[in-house]
CSV table of C-alpha atoms in Angstrom, one decimal:
chain,number,residue,atom,x,y,z
A,15,MET,CA,63.7,1.2,5.8
A,16,ARG,CA,63.6,3.3,8.0
A,17,LEU,CA,61.7,5.5,6.5
A,18,LYS,CA,59.1,2.6,5.6
A,19,LYS,CA,58.9,2.0,9.6
A,20,ILE,CA,58.3,5.7,10.2
A,21,PHE,CA,55.4,5.6,8.0
A,22,LEU,CA,54.3,2.5,9.2
A,23,ILE,CA,54.2,3.6,12.7
A,24,LEU,CA,52.3,6.8,11.6
A,25,PHE,CA,49.6,4.8,9.5
A,26,LEU,CA,48.9,2.3,12.8
A,27,LEU,CA,48.8,5.1,15.0
A,28,VAL,CA,46.1,7.4,12.9
A,29,GLY,CA,44.3,4.0,12.0
A,30,ILE,CA,44.4,3.0,15.4
A,31,GLN,CA,43.0,6.8,16.3
A,32,ALA,CA,39.9,6.7,13.6
A,33,TYR,CA,39.1,3.3,15.2
A,34,SER,CA,38.9,4.0,18.9
A,35,GLN,CA,37.4,7.5,18.3
A,36,ASP,CA,33.8,7.8,20.6
A,37,PHE,CA,31.1,10.8,18.8
A,38,ASP,CA,29.3,12.2,21.2
A,39,ILE,CA,26.4,13.6,19.0
A,40,ALA,CA,24.9,15.6,21.9
A,41,LYS,CA,27.5,17.8,21.3
A,42,TRP,CA,27.6,18.2,17.5
A,43,ILE,CA,23.8,19.6,17.5
A,44,GLN,CA,23.5,23.2,16.5
A,45,PRO,CA,20.6,25.6,17.1
A,46,VAL,CA,17.8,24.6,14.3
A,47,PRO,CA,16.5,27.6,12.1
A,48,GLY,CA,13.3,27.8,11.2
A,49,THR,CA,13.8,27.0,7.5
A,50,ALA,CA,14.2,23.4,9.2
A,51,LYS,CA,10.7,22.5,9.5
A,52,PHE,CA,9.0,20.8,6.4
A,53,THR,CA,5.2,21.0,7.1
A,54,LEU,CA,2.4,20.8,4.5
A,55,LYS,CA,-0.9,22.6,5.1
A,56,ASP,CA,-3.3,18.9,4.1
A,57,TYR,CA,-0.9,16.0,5.1
A,58,MET,CA,1.2,15.0,8.3
A,59,VAL,CA,4.3,14.8,7.0
A,60,TRP,CA,6.7,12.2,8.5
A,61,CYS,CA,10.1,9.8,7.7
A,62,GLY,CA,12.4,12.5,6.1
A,63,SER,CA,15.8,11.3,4.3
A,64,MET,CA,17.7,13.4,2.2
A,65,VAL,CA,20.2,12.9,-0.2
A,66,LYS,CA,22.5,15.0,-2.8
A,67,GLY,CA,21.6,15.0,-6.7
A,68,ASP,CA,24.1,15.9,-9.1
A,69,ASP,CA,22.4,19.0,-10.2
A,70,GLY,CA,23.5,20.4,-6.2
A,71,LYS,CA,20.2,20.4,-5.1
A,72,TYR,CA,19.0,18.7,-1.7
A,73,TYR,CA,16.2,15.9,-2.5
A,74,LEU,CA,13.8,14.8,0.3
A,75,PHE,CA,12.3,11.8,0.8
A,76,TYR,CA,9.1,11.5,3.0
A,77,SER,CA,6.3,9.8,3.6
A,78,ARG,CA,2.8,11.9,4.2
A,79,TRP,CA,-0.9,11.0,4.6
A,80,PRO,CA,-4.5,13.4,4.9
A,81,ARG,CA,-4.2,15.5,8.1
A,82,THR,CA,-7.8,14.4,8.0
A,83,SER,CA,-6.7,10.9,8.9
A,84,GLY,CA,-5.3,11.9,11.8
A,85,HIS,CA,-1.5,10.2,13.2
A,86,TYR,CA,-2.7,6.4,12.9
A,87,ALA,CA,-3.4,6.3,9.0
A,88,TRP,CA,0.6,6.3,8.3
A,89,ALA,CA,-0.2,2.6,8.5
A,90,THR,CA,-2.9,2.9,5.7
A,91,GLU,CA,-2.7,6.1,3.9
A,92,SER,CA,0.6,6.5,3.7
A,93,GLU,CA,2.8,7.7,0.5
A,94,VAL,CA,6.4,8.2,-0.6
A,95,ALA,CA,6.5,11.7,-1.8
A,96,LEU,CA,9.6,14.3,-2.7
A,97,ALA,CA,10.6,17.7,-1.6
A,98,VAL,CA,13.5,19.8,-3.1
A,99,SER,CA,15.9,22.8,-1.3
A,100,ASP,CA,18.7,25.0,-2.3
A,101,ASN,CA,20.3,24.2,1.2
A,102,PRO,CA,20.1,20.9,3.5
A,103,THR,CA,18.2,22.9,6.1
A,104,GLY,CA,15.9,23.8,3.5
A,105,PRO,CA,13.3,25.2,3.2
A,106,TYR,CA,11.9,22.5,1.4
A,107,SER,CA,9.1,22.0,-1.2
A,108,HIS,CA,7.1,19.4,-2.3
A,109,VAL,CA,7.7,18.3,-5.6
A,110,LYS,CA,5.2,15.1,-6.6
A,111,VAL,CA,4.7,11.9,-5.1
A,112,ILE,CA,7.0,8.9,-5.4
A,113,LEU,CA,5.7,6.1,-4.7
A,114,GLU,CA,1.7,6.1,-5.7
A,115,LYS,CA,-0.7,3.4,-4.3
A,116,ARG,CA,-1.0,0.9,-7.5
A,117,ASP,CA,-2.7,-2.3,-8.5
A,118,LYS,CA,-4.3,-4.6,-5.8
A,119,LYS,CA,-1.5,-7.7,-7.4
A,120,TYR,CA,1.4,-5.7,-5.4
A,121,TRP,CA,2.8,-6.3,-2.1
A,122,ASP,CA,3.0,-2.3,-1.6
A,123,ALA,CA,-0.7,-1.7,-3.5
A,124,ASP,CA,-2.0,0.9,-0.5
A,125,VAL,CA,0.9,2.4,1.3
A,126,THR,CA,4.8,3.2,1.2
A,127,HIS,CA,6.3,4.7,4.3
A,128,ASN,CA,9.9,4.6,5.6
A,129,PRO,CA,12.1,5.7,2.9
A,130,THR,CA,15.6,5.9,3.2
A,131,VAL,CA,17.6,7.2,0.3
A,132,TYR,CA,21.5,6.7,-1.1
A,133,LYS,CA,23.4,7.3,-3.7
A,134,PHE,CA,25.7,4.3,-4.7
A,135,GLY,CA,27.8,4.8,-7.8
A,136,LYS,CA,25.6,6.4,-10.0
A,137,LYS,CA,22.3,5.5,-9.1
A,138,TYR,CA,19.3,6.1,-6.7
A,139,TYR,CA,18.4,3.4,-4.1
A,140,LEU,CA,15.5,4.3,-1.7
A,141,TYR,CA,14.6,1.7,0.6
A,142,TYR,CA,11.3,1.8,2.1
A,143,MET,CA,8.4,-0.1,3.8
A,144,GLY,CA,5.2,-1.3,1.9
A,145,THR,CA,1.8,-2.8,3.3
A,146,LYS,CA,-1.4,-3.1,1.8
A,147,GLY,CA,-5.0,-3.9,3.5
A,148,THR,CA,-9.1,-4.9,2.5
A,149,GLU,CA,-10.7,-1.7,4.9
A,150,LYS,CA,-11.1,1.8,3.6
A,151,PHE,CA,-11.4,4.3,6.1
A,152,SER,CA,-13.9,6.8,6.2
A,153,GLN,CA,-12.6,8.9,9.3
A,154,MET,CA,-9.8,9.5,11.5
A,155,VAL,CA,-8.0,5.9,12.2
A,156,THR,CA,-7.0,4.7,15.5
A,157,MET,CA,-4.9,1.6,16.7
A,158,LYS,CA,-8.4,0.2,17.9
A,159,ASP,CA,-9.8,-0.6,14.6
A,160,ALA,CA,-9.4,-3.9,13.6
A,161,GLY,CA,-8.4,-3.7,9.9
A,162,TRP,CA,-5.1,-0.7,11.4
A,163,TRP,CA,-3.8,-4.3,12.3
A,164,GLU,CA,-4.2,-5.9,9.0
A,165,TYR,CA,-2.1,-3.3,7.3
A,166,ARG,CA,0.4,-3.0,10.1
A,167,ASN,CA,0.9,-7.0,10.0
A,168,ASN,CA,1.3,-6.7,6.3
A,169,GLN,CA,4.5,-4.2,6.0
A,170,ARG,CA,7.4,-5.6,4.1
A,171,ILE,CA,10.6,-3.9,2.6
A,172,GLY,CA,11.0,-2.9,-0.6
A,173,ILE,CA,14.0,-1.3,-3.2
A,174,ALA,CA,13.0,1.4,-5.8
A,175,VAL,CA,16.0,2.7,-8.3
A,176,ALA,CA,16.5,5.9,-10.3
A,177,SER,CA,18.9,7.3,-12.2
A,178,SER,CA,17.9,11.1,-10.8
A,179,PRO,CA,16.0,11.8,-7.7
A,180,LEU,CA,13.3,13.6,-9.9
A,181,GLY,CA,12.8,9.8,-11.1
A,182,PRO,CA,11.4,7.6,-13.1
A,183,TRP,CA,11.8,5.1,-10.0
A,184,LEU,CA,11.3,1.7,-10.6
A,185,ARG,CA,10.1,-0.4,-7.7
A,186,SER,CA,9.9,-4.1,-6.4
A,187,ASP,CA,7.8,-6.0,-7.9
A,188,LYS,CA,8.0,-8.5,-4.9
A,189,PRO,CA,9.6,-7.4,-1.2
A,190,ALA,CA,13.5,-7.5,-0.8
A,191,ILE,CA,12.9,-8.0,2.6
A,192,ASP,CA,10.4,-10.6,3.4
A,193,THR,CA,9.0,-12.2,6.5
A,194,THR,CA,10.2,-16.0,7.9
A,195,TYR,CA,7.8,-18.2,9.3
A,196,THR,CA,10.5,-19.2,11.8
A,197,SER,CA,11.8,-16.7,12.4
A,198,PHE,CA,12.3,-12.8,14.6
A,199,ASP,CA,10.5,-11.8,11.9
A,200,HIS,CA,7.3,-13.8,11.2
A,201,GLN,CA,5.1,-11.7,11.1
A,202,LEU,CA,6.4,-8.1,9.6
A,203,VAL,CA,9.2,-6.7,8.5
A,204,SER,CA,9.9,-2.9,8.3
A,205,ASN,CA,12.9,0.1,9.4
A,206,PRO,CA,15.5,-0.9,6.3
A,207,ALA,CA,18.8,0.9,7.0
A,208,VAL,CA,21.6,0.7,4.5
A,209,THR,CA,25.5,0.9,4.6
A,210,LYS,CA,28.3,0.7,2.3
A,211,ARG,CA,30.3,-1.9,4.1
A,212,GLY,CA,34.1,-2.0,4.5
A,213,ASP,CA,34.2,-4.7,2.3
A,214,GLY,CA,32.6,-3.7,-0.2
A,215,LYS,CA,28.9,-5.4,0.5
A,216,TYR,CA,25.8,-4.5,1.3
A,217,GLN,CA,24.3,-4.6,4.8
A,218,MET,CA,21.0,-4.1,5.8
A,219,ILE,CA,19.5,-3.2,9.4
A,220,TYR,CA,16.0,-3.7,10.1
A,221,LYS,CA,12.8,-4.5,12.0
A,222,GLY,CA,11.3,-7.6,12.4
A,223,VAL,CA,8.4,-8.8,14.9
A,224,SER,CA,8.1,-12.4,16.2
A,225,GLN,CA,4.9,-15.2,16.2
A,226,GLY,CA,3.1,-13.8,19.7
A,227,LYS,CA,-0.5,-13.2,21.1
A,228,MET,CA,-2.3,-11.4,18.2
A,229,PRO,CA,-3.1,-8.4,17.0
A,230,PHE,CA,0.6,-6.9,17.7
A,231,GLY,CA,2.6,-10.2,18.2
A,232,GLY,CA,5.6,-11.4,20.0
A,233,LYS,CA,8.3,-9.4,20.6
A,234,VAL,CA,10.2,-6.7,18.7
A,235,LEU,CA,13.8,-6.8,17.4
A,236,HIS,CA,16.0,-6.0,14.5
A,237,GLY,CA,18.3,-8.4,12.6
A,238,ILE,CA,20.8,-8.2,9.6
A,239,ALA,CA,21.0,-8.8,6.0
A,240,ILE,CA,23.9,-8.6,3.8
A,241,ALA,CA,23.8,-7.9,-0.4
A,242,ASP,CA,26.5,-7.9,-3.1
A,243,GLN,CA,25.0,-5.4,-5.3
A,244,PRO,CA,22.5,-2.4,-3.5
A,245,GLU,CA,19.5,-3.6,-5.1
A,246,GLY,CA,20.3,-7.4,-3.8
A,247,PRO,CA,19.6,-10.2,-2.9
A,248,PHE,CA,19.6,-9.3,0.6
A,249,LYS,CA,20.8,-12.9,2.9
A,250,LYS,CA,19.6,-12.6,6.4
A,251,LEU,CA,22.1,-13.6,8.9
A,252,PRO,CA,20.9,-14.6,12.5
A,253,ASN,CA,22.4,-11.4,14.6
A,254,ARG,CA,20.1,-10.0,16.2
A,255,ILE,CA,21.2,-6.8,17.6
A,256,PHE,CA,20.0,-3.4,20.0
A,257,VAL,CA,18.6,-5.9,22.2
A,258,LYS,CA,17.7,-5.0,26.2
A,259,ALA,CA,17.1,-8.3,28.8
A,260,GLY,CA,13.6,-8.4,29.6
A,261,VAL,CA,12.3,-5.7,27.4
A,262,GLN,CA,9.9,-6.8,24.6
A,263,PHE,CA,10.3,-3.8,22.2
A,264,ALA,CA,13.7,-1.8,23.2
A,265,ALA,CA,14.3,0.3,19.5
A,266,GLU,CA,13.1,1.2,16.5
A,267,ASP,CA,13.7,3.6,13.4
A,268,PRO,CA,17.5,2.2,12.8
A,269,TYR,CA,20.2,4.7,11.3
A,270,VAL,CA,23.1,2.8,10.1
A,271,TRP,CA,26.3,4.0,8.9
A,272,TYR,CA,30.5,2.9,8.4
A,273,GLN,CA,32.8,6.1,9.3
A,274,ASN,CA,36.5,5.8,10.9
A,275,ARG,CA,36.6,2.2,10.6
A,276,LYS,CA,33.7,1.3,12.5
A,277,TYR,CA,29.8,0.8,11.8
A,278,TRP,CA,27.2,3.3,14.1
A,279,ALA,CA,23.8,3.3,14.3
A,280,ILE,CA,21.3,5.7,15.6
A,281,VAL,CA,18.2,3.9,17.0
A,282,LYS,CA,14.9,5.6,18.7
A,283,ASP,CA,15.4,3.9,22.7
A,284,MET,CA,11.3,3.2,23.0
A,285,SER,CA,11.5,4.3,26.8
A,286,GLY,CA,15.2,5.2,27.9
A,287,ALA,CA,16.7,1.6,28.0
A,288,PHE,CA,19.7,2.5,26.4
A,289,THR,CA,19.6,6.0,27.6
A,290,ASN,CA,18.1,6.1,30.7
A,291,ALA,CA,16.6,9.4,29.6
A,292,GLY,CA,13.3,8.2,28.2
A,293,THR,CA,12.0,8.0,24.9
A,294,SER,CA,15.2,9.2,23.5
A,295,LEU,CA,17.7,8.5,19.9
A,296,ALA,CA,20.4,6.4,20.9
A,297,LEU,CA,24.4,5.7,19.8
A,298,PHE,CA,25.5,2.3,18.7
A,299,GLU,CA,28.8,1.1,17.5
A,300,SER,CA,30.6,-1.8,15.8
A,301,LYS,CA,33.9,-3.0,14.6
A,302,ASP,CA,32.4,-5.1,12.4
A,303,GLY,CA,28.8,-4.1,11.7
A,304,ILE,CA,27.5,-7.6,12.8
A,305,ASN,CA,29.0,-9.4,15.9
A,306,ASP,CA,29.8,-6.8,18.4
A,307,TRP,CA,26.8,-4.5,18.3
A,308,LYS,CA,26.5,-2.2,22.0
A,309,PRO,CA,25.8,1.6,23.1
A,310,SER,CA,28.2,3.4,22.6
A,311,LYS,CA,30.2,5.6,25.2
A,312,ASN,CA,28.2,8.5,24.9
A,313,VAL,CA,24.7,6.9,23.9
A,314,LEU,CA,22.5,9.8,23.9
A,315,VAL,CA,22.1,11.5,21.0
A,316,THR,CA,19.1,13.7,21.9
A,317,THR,CA,16.0,13.6,24.2
A,318,THR,CA,12.7,14.8,22.5
A,319,LYS,CA,13.2,18.6,23.1
A,320,ILE,CA,14.3,20.1,19.8
A,321,PRO,CA,16.6,23.4,20.2
A,322,TRP,CA,15.6,25.9,17.7
A,323,ALA,CA,17.1,28.7,17.5
A,324,THR,CA,14.1,31.0,18.8
A,325,GLY,CA,14.3,28.5,22.5
A,326,VAL,CA,14.2,24.8,23.0
A,327,LYS,CA,10.9,22.9,23.1
A,328,GLN,CA,9.3,20.1,24.3
A,329,VAL,CA,8.1,17.2,21.3
A,330,THR,CA,5.7,14.3,21.9
A,331,LYS,CA,7.8,12.4,19.7
A,332,LEU,CA,11.1,12.5,18.2
A,333,GLU,CA,12.4,9.4,15.9
A,334,ARG,CA,12.7,8.0,12.6
A,335,PRO,CA,16.7,9.4,12.3
A,336,GLN,CA,18.1,10.0,9.4
A,337,LEU,CA,21.2,11.6,8.7
A,338,TRP,CA,22.9,13.3,5.5
A,339,LEU,CA,26.5,13.0,5.7
A,340,ASP,CA,28.7,15.1,3.6
A,341,LYS,CA,31.7,13.8,2.0
A,342,GLY,CA,31.3,10.6,4.6
A,343,ILE,CA,31.0,13.5,7.7
A,344,PRO,CA,27.5,13.3,9.3
A,345,LYS,CA,26.2,16.8,8.5
A,346,VAL,CA,22.7,17.0,9.4
A,347,LEU,CA,20.5,14.7,11.3
A,348,PHE,CA,16.3,14.9,10.1
A,349,CYS,CA,14.0,13.3,12.4
A,350,ALA,CA,10.2,12.8,12.4
A,351,VAL,CA,8.2,15.1,14.9
A,352,TYR,CA,4.6,14.4,16.6
A,353,ASP,CA,3.6,17.7,18.4
A,354,ASP,CA,0.2,18.4,19.7
A,355,SER,CA,-1.5,16.0,16.9
A,356,ASP,CA,0.8,17.8,14.5
A,357,ASN,CA,2.9,15.7,12.5
A,358,TYR,CA,6.2,17.0,10.9
A,359,ASN,CA,9.7,16.8,9.6
A,360,VAL,CA,12.9,18.7,10.7
A,361,ALA,CA,16.3,19.3,9.3
A,362,ILE,CA,18.5,19.2,13.0
A,363,PRO,CA,22.5,20.5,11.7
A,364,LEU,CA,25.2,19.3,13.0
A,365,LYS,CA,28.9,20.5,13.8
A,366,PHE,CA,30.9,17.1,13.6
A,367,ILE,CA,34.2,17.5,16.3
A,368,LYS,CA,36.9,15.4,16.0
A,369,LYS,CA,38.7,14.6,19.2
């Protein structure tokens, strides 16, 4: 009986330590090798999310669109493609397009974007944003084009499923997450992030835009949806997270995961509302993943500076954070980069520090 009590006390102490651990991802960031930059000559590259295949190779799902169309063609011409590497930080080589344009009857006929990939059980799940529009652009796309906003405001969230990263990928005929007329996501939904919860269910965090002055709309907020299976159906909850009083557009681009009996999320802090460091990446945490999201003690993940092995480089944008977890431990932080009119993806190595 005495031995059982000792084991119980030890178990509780270990549990409390794990539950209360403060992550400091800024201190985990390691020098970035040159191989970690994934770029293509004729395409803008964005939204990299990686999964390790059963063959031991590393598969990077990413968005791309013609370089001649400019940065803002992410909303009008993007397609989700696949690259592969023998190492998690690259170099990666393009393999093929995964989610192509399809018939206009579908909700994602023209554009696929925001890929985030996971392996749950024996299958691979690709959550993404899709949209469609009527205008075709013959030159560089800008937000001043009225047709651009049609694509932007038609964004919805879908799911594709495969038994291998190479496919074939079976994609949803209808959105997995659609807009709700009376809710915060009245106008559009995008930026899906998914994790398997501690209770065995699956949780999606996503971005929504409410009704407001067009074409932008109202507030940009984040909601939660829960499912029993990774393919859904997902049921929306009433919670709104990553909110800052008085700020219309505080955050976007969430990545969520469950570790050490806590839920964690990295988001783009649009203007430093949470980090006080200007545009940056911020760390949030929650005990139950639903009701108590708050900025973590060490909220700043990184500014828009990349610590290349050859020296630190300031870039215009560093966003769309995605982690690769090795046995549940964050090992690589993938980010999309906009720098001097160039778009590319970077794989930032991490060294997990357990306090």
